[in-house]
Tab-separated table of C-alpha atoms and ligand atoms in Angstrom:
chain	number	residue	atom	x	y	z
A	1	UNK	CA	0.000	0.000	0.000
A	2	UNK	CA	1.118	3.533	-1.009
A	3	UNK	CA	0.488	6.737	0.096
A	4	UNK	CA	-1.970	8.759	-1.899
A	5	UNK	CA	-3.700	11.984	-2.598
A	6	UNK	CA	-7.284	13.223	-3.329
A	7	UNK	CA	-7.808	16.547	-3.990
A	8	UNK	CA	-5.512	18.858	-1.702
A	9	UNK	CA	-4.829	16.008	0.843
A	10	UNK	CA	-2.529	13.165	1.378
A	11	UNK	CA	-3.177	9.760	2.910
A	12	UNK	CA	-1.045	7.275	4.380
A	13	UNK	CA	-2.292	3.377	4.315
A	14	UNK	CA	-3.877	2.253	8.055
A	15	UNK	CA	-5.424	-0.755	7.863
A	16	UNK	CA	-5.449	-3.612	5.227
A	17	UNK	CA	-8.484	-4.937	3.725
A	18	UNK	CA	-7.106	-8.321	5.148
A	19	UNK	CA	-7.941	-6.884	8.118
A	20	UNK	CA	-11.000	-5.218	7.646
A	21	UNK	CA	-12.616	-8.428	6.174
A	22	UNK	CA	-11.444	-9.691	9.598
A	23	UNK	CA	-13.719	-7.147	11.460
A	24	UNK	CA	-16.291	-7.777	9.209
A	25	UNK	CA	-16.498	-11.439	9.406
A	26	UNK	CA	-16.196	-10.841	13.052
A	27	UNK	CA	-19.528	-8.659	13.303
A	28	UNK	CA	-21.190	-10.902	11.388
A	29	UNK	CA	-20.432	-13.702	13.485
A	30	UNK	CA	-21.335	-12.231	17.115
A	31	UNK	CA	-24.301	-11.103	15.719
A	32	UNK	CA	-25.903	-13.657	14.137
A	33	UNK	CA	-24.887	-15.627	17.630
A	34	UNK	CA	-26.651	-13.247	19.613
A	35	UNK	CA	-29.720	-13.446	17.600
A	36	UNK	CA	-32.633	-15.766	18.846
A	37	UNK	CA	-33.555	-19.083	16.916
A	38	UNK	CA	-34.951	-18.468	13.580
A	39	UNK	CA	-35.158	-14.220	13.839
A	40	UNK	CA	-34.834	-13.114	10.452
A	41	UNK	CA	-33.336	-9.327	11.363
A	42	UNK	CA	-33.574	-6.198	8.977
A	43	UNK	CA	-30.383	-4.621	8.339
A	44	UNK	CA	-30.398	-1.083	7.564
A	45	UNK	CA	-27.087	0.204	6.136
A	46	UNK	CA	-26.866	4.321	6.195
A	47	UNK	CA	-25.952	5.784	3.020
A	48	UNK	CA	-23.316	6.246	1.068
A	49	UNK	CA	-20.596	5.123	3.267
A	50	UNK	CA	-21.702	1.536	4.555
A	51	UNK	CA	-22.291	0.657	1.233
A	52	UNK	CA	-19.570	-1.548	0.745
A	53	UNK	CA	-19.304	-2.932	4.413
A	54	UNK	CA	-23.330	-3.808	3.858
A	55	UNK	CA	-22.821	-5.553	0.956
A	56	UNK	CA	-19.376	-7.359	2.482
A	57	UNK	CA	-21.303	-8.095	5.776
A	58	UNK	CA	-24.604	-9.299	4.255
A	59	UNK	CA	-22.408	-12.074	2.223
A	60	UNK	CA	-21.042	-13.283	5.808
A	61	UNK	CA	-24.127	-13.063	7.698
A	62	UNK	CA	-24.754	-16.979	7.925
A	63	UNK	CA	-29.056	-17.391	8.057
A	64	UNK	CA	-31.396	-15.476	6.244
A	65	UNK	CA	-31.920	-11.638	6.741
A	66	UNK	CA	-33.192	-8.491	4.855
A	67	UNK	CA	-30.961	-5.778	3.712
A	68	UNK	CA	-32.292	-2.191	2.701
A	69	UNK	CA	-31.025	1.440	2.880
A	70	UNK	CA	-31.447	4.527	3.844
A	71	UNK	CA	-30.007	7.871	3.415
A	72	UNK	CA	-28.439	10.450	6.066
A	73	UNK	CA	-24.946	12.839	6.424
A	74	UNK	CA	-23.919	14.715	8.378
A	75	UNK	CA	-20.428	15.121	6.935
A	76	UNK	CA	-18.416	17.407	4.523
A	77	UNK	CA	-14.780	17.775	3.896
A	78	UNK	CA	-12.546	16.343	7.261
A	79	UNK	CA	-14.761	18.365	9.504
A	80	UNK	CA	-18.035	17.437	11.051
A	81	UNK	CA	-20.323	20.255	9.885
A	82	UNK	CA	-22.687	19.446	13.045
A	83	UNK	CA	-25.786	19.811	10.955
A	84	UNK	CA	-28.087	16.435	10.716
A	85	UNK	CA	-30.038	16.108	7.469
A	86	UNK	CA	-32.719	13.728	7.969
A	87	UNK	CA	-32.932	10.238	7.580
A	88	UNK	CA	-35.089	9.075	4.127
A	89	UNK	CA	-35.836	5.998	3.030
A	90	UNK	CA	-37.554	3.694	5.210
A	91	UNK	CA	-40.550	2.398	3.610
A	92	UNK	CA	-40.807	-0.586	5.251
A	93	UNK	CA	-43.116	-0.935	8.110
A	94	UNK	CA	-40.700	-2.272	10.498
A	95	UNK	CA	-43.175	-2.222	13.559
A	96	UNK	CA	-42.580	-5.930	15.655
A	97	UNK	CA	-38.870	-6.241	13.681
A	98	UNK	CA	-35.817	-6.722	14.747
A	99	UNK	CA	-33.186	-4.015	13.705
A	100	UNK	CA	-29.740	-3.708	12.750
A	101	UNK	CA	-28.360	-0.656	11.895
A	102	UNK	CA	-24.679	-0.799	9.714
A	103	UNK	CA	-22.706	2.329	9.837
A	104	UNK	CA	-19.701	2.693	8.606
A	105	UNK	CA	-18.170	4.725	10.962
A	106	UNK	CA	-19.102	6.529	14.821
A	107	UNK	CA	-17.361	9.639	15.292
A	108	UNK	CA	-19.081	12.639	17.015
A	109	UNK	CA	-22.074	10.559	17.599
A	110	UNK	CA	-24.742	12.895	15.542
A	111	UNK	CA	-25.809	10.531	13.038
A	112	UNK	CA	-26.332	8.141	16.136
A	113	UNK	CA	-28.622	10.301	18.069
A	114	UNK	CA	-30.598	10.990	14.931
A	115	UNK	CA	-31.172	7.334	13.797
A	116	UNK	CA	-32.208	6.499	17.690
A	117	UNK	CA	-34.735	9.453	17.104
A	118	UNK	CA	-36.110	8.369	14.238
A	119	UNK	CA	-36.688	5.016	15.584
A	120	UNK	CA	-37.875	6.210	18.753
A	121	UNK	CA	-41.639	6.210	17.115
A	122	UNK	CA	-41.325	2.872	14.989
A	123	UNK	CA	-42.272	0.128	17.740
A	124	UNK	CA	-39.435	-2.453	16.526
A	125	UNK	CA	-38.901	-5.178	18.645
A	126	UNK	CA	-35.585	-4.648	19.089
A	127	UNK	CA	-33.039	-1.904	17.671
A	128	UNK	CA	-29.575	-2.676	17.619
A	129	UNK	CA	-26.316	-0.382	16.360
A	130	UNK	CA	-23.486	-1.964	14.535
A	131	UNK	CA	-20.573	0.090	13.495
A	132	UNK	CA	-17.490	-0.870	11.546
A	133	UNK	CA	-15.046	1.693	12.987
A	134	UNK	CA	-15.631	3.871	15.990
A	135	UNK	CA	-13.735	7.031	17.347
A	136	UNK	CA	-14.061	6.515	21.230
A	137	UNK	CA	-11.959	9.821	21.903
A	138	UNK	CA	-14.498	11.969	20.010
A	139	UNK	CA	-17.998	10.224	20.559
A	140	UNK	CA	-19.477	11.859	23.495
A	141	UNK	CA	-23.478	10.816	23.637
A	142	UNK	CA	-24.645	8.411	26.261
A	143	UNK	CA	-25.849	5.886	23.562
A	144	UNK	CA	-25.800	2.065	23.247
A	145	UNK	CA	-23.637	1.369	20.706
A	146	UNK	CA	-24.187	-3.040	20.190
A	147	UNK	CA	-20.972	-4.127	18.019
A	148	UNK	CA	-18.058	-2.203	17.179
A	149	UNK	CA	-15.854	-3.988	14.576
A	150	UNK	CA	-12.673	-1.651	15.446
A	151	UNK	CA	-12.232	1.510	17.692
A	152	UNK	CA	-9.544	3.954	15.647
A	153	UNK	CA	-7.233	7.042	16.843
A	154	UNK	CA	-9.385	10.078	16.140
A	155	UNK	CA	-7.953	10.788	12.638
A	156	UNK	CA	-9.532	10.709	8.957
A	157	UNK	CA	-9.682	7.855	7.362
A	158	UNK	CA	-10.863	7.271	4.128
A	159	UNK	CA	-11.561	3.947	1.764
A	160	UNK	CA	-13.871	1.018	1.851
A	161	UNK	CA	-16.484	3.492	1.448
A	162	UNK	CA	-15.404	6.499	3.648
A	163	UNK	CA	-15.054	9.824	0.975
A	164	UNK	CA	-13.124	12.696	1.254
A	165	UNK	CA	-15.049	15.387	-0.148
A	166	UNK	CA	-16.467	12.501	-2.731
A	167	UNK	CA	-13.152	10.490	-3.254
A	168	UNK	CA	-12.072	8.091	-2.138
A	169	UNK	CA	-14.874	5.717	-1.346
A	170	UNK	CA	-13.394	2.958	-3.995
A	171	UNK	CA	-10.150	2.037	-2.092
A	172	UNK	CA	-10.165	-1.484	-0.863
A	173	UNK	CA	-7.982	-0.692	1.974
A	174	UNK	CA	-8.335	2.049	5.116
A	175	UNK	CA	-6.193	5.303	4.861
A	176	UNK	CA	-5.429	7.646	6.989
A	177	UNK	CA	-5.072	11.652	6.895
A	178	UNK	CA	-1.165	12.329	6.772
A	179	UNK	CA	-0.251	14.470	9.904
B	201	IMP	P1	-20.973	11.363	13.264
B	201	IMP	O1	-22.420	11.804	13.056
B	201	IMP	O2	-20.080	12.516	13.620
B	201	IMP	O3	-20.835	10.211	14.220
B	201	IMP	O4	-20.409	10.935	11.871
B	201	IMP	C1	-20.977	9.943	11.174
B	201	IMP	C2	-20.701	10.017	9.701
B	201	IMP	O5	-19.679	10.941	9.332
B	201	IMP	C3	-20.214	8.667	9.239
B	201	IMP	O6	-21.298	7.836	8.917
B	201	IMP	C4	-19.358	9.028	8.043
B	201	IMP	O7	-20.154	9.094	6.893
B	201	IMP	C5	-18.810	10.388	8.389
B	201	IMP	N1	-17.448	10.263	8.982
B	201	IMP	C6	-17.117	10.285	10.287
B	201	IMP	N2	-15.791	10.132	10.465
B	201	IMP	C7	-15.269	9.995	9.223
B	201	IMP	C8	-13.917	9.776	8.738
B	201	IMP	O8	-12.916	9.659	9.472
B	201	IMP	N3	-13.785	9.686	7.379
B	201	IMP	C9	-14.838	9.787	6.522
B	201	IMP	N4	-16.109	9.984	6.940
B	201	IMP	C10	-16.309	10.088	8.277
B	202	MG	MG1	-22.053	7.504	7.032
């Protein structure tokens, strides 16, 4: 892995998609164990940036589940811009289901509170967070959080569908913002 630049910025490799598929597998694995005999759970990944880990974790989940998606950011260039666009997309009646959430990535928190919010009304049977990568050092809400594949250093990362301004989203392995 070499470094690399999109637009102004340079990256430095972090962590290997050996590794992620590792974290992955490992998410799938806990959760399907923790599930009770023949649930069939929903998985909602949040758009764009657990698109790829979705479609990864989906093709490890061992029984049968649902997959769908819905839409939310909350983030533009390497700064959080603290504003919360809503959450669209769930058509679904998901009343009496049990829910996974996929996110790519927990950093400040935001999307987290906002997706609890919006599921505060939907009577699921049970609603459960899984993240890929987590920023413990920056996330300061009191909220469950159910799996976390990997906690990370509070830096950018970008790859396996994290963006930088856009780019980015297509590298198979993490990156990191160079210091
Ligand atoms: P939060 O609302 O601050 O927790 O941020 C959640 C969203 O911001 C994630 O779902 C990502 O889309 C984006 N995000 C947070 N940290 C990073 C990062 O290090 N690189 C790229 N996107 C990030
Ligand atoms: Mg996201």
């Amino acid at each position: 892995m070499n470094s690399i630049q999109l637009h102004d910025k340079h990256f430095v490799p972090f962590i290997s998609k050996e590794k992620i598929d590792q974290y992955v597998e490992f998410l799938a694995e806990q959760i399907a164990n923790d599930m009770e005999a023949n649930e069939v759970p929903i998985f909602i990944g949040i758009l764009n940036g657990s698109f790829i880990f979705a479609a990864d974790f989906v093709r490890k989940y061992p029984n049968s589940c649902h997959i769908t998606f819905v839409k939310m950011a909350s983030y533009e260039g390497t700064n959080t811009s603290g504003k919360i666009k809503h959450l669209v997309g769930i058509n679904e009646d998901l009343e009496g289901k049990t829910v996974v959430i996929l996110e790519d990535i927990i950093d400040t928190g935001n999307t987290l509170a906002e997706i609890y919010e919006v599921f505060r009304d939907k009577n699921v049977k049970t609603l459960k967070i899984a993240t890929l990568f987590f920023k413990p050092d920056i996330f300061r809400k009191e909220l469950p959080i159910d799996y976390i594949g990997k906690s990370i250093e509070d830096k950018f990362i970008v790859g396996y569908g994290l963006d930088y301004d856009g780019l980015g989203r297509n590298l198979p392995d993490i990156y990191k913002l160079k210091e």
